Amino acid sequence: MENHPLFYDLILHTFFLGFSFSMIWAHAPIIFPTIFGIRKTPYHPILWVSWTLFQVSLAGRILFGFLEVYELRKIFGIANGYLILIQFGLMAGIVIWKIRKKGGDGNLNHRRTENPEPILNTRG
């Protein structure tokens, strides 16, 4: 198997696309709001569709690489790249949609209070 012409490519992309991107997408709903300072999480069930298609395209790319069917490997590789962009685009779109849906309250530093209590100065 190590004599396969695409062995290095297959192992590299299996790890960096299959594992690394899956971990990024799995943790994005927790990490992105912290990084970007927003309250809304980029999670919606529609993300499962693009994630599943991404995994299928990666599996197809690996399978056709092993079978040395280079045209189909190339098609699945292109689909892989587009699905990465689609996934990030969906996450950004979901965050923007959720912020707009709730009236723009996406900033962590913005506090809305109905009856703000006065701050008492206890130092004399």
Short mmCIF file of C-alpha atoms in Angstrom, two decimals:
data_model
loop_
_atom_site.label_atom_id
_atom_site.label_comp_id
_atom_site.label_asym_id
_atom_site.label_seq_id
_atom_site.Cartn_x
_atom_site.Cartn_y
_atom_site.Cartn_z
CA MET A 1 0.00 0.00 0.00
CA GLU A 2 2.88 2.40 0.66
CA ASN A 3 3.84 2.06 -3.00
CA HIS A 4 0.51 3.59 -4.03
CA PRO A 5 1.15 6.81 -6.01
CA LEU A 6 -1.26 8.79 -3.81
CA PHE A 7 -0.42 7.22 -0.44
CA TYR A 8 0.93 10.43 1.13
CA ASP A 9 -1.94 12.51 -0.27
CA LEU A 10 -4.54 10.03 0.98
CA ILE A 11 -3.14 9.90 4.51
CA LEU A 12 -2.62 13.67 4.70
CA HIS A 13 -6.11 14.56 3.49
CA THR A 14 -7.77 11.87 5.55
CA PHE A 15 -6.30 13.40 8.69
CA PHE A 16 -6.48 17.11 7.90
CA LEU A 17 -9.84 17.09 6.19
CA GLY A 18 -11.62 14.17 7.81
CA PHE A 19 -10.43 14.69 11.35
CA SER A 20 -9.33 18.32 11.68
CA PHE A 21 -12.22 19.95 9.86
CA SER A 22 -14.70 17.71 11.65
CA MET A 23 -13.25 18.85 14.98
CA ILE A 24 -13.40 22.50 13.90
CA TRP A 25 -17.03 22.16 12.88
CA ALA A 26 -17.98 20.16 15.96
CA HIS A 27 -16.53 22.79 18.29
CA ALA A 28 -17.43 25.89 16.28
CA PRO A 29 -20.76 26.45 18.08
CA ILE A 30 -18.78 26.78 21.31
CA ILE A 31 -15.62 28.52 20.11
CA PHE A 32 -16.84 30.97 17.44
CA PRO A 33 -19.13 32.99 19.74
CA THR A 34 -16.22 33.46 22.15
CA ILE A 35 -13.75 34.44 19.43
CA PHE A 36 -16.11 36.85 17.68
CA GLY A 37 -17.77 38.21 20.83
CA ILE A 38 -21.32 37.22 19.96
CA ARG A 39 -24.07 35.43 21.88
CA LYS A 40 -25.50 33.47 18.98
CA THR A 41 -24.16 30.02 18.18
CA PRO A 42 -23.67 28.91 14.59
CA TYR A 43 -25.68 25.73 15.07
CA HIS A 44 -28.64 24.66 13.03
CA PRO A 45 -29.66 21.12 11.94
CA ILE A 46 -28.98 22.06 8.29
CA LEU A 47 -25.27 21.83 9.12
CA TRP A 48 -25.61 18.05 9.37
CA VAL A 49 -26.47 17.90 5.66
CA SER A 50 -23.34 19.73 4.52
CA TRP A 51 -21.17 17.84 7.04
CA THR A 52 -22.51 14.49 5.79
CA LEU A 53 -21.93 15.47 2.16
CA PHE A 54 -18.41 16.57 3.11
CA GLN A 55 -17.67 13.17 4.68
CA VAL A 56 -19.12 11.35 1.65
CA SER A 57 -17.01 13.43 -0.73
CA LEU A 58 -13.90 12.76 1.35
CA ALA A 59 -14.64 9.01 1.41
CA GLY A 60 -15.20 9.07 -2.36
CA ARG A 61 -11.96 10.94 -2.88
CA ILE A 62 -10.05 8.39 -0.80
CA LEU A 63 -11.81 5.38 -2.38
CA PHE A 64 -11.23 6.50 -5.95
CA GLY A 65 -7.67 7.42 -5.08
CA PHE A 66 -7.02 3.85 -3.91
CA LEU A 67 -8.77 2.49 -7.00
CA GLU A 68 -6.70 4.88 -9.17
CA VAL A 69 -9.81 6.32 -10.84
CA TYR A 70 -8.29 9.77 -11.10
CA GLU A 71 -11.16 11.58 -12.80
CA LEU A 72 -13.65 10.67 -10.04
CA ARG A 73 -11.01 11.38 -7.38
CA LYS A 74 -10.63 14.85 -8.85
CA ILE A 75 -14.41 15.44 -8.91
CA PHE A 76 -14.76 14.36 -5.27
CA GLY A 77 -11.77 16.55 -4.36
CA ILE A 78 -13.41 19.59 -5.94
CA ALA A 79 -16.67 18.76 -4.15
CA ASN A 80 -14.66 18.51 -0.91
CA GLY A 81 -13.32 22.05 -1.36
CA TYR A 82 -16.71 23.52 -2.18
CA LEU A 83 -18.32 21.80 0.78
CA ILE A 84 -15.72 23.33 3.12
CA LEU A 85 -16.68 26.78 1.82
CA ILE A 86 -20.39 25.96 2.04
CA GLN A 87 -20.03 24.78 5.65
CA PHE A 88 -18.28 27.98 6.76
CA GLY A 89 -20.73 30.08 4.74
CA LEU A 90 -23.67 28.32 6.40
CA MET A 91 -22.19 28.93 9.85
CA ALA A 92 -21.70 32.63 9.12
CA GLY A 93 -25.18 32.89 7.61
CA ILE A 94 -26.79 31.18 10.60
CA VAL A 95 -25.09 33.56 13.04
CA ILE A 96 -26.17 36.61 11.01
CA TRP A 97 -29.70 35.23 10.70
CA LYS A 98 -29.94 34.57 14.46
CA ILE A 99 -28.62 38.03 15.33
CA ARG A 100 -31.10 39.73 12.99
CA LYS A 101 -33.97 37.54 14.16
CA LYS A 102 -33.48 38.63 17.78
CA GLY A 103 -33.22 42.32 16.98
CA GLY A 104 -29.48 42.68 16.69
CA ASP A 105 -28.59 41.65 20.24
CA GLY A 106 -25.50 39.69 19.31
CA ASN A 107 -22.83 41.61 21.18
CA LEU A 108 -21.60 40.13 24.44
CA ASN A 109 -20.67 43.54 25.80
CA HIS A 110 -24.14 44.97 25.21
CA ARG A 111 -26.46 44.57 28.18
CA ARG A 112 -30.15 45.26 28.11
CA THR A 113 -31.80 45.83 31.42
CA GLU A 114 -35.37 46.82 32.04
CA ASN A 115 -34.75 48.72 35.30
CA PRO A 116 -31.07 49.36 35.77
CA GLU A 117 -30.12 49.78 39.40
CA PRO A 118 -27.98 52.76 40.26
CA ILE A 119 -24.37 52.11 41.15
CA LEU A 120 -23.78 53.14 44.73
CA ASN A 121 -20.49 54.72 45.59
CA THR A 122 -19.52 53.22 48.95
CA ARG A 123 -16.24 55.07 49.19
CA GLY A 124 -16.56 58.13 51.21
#
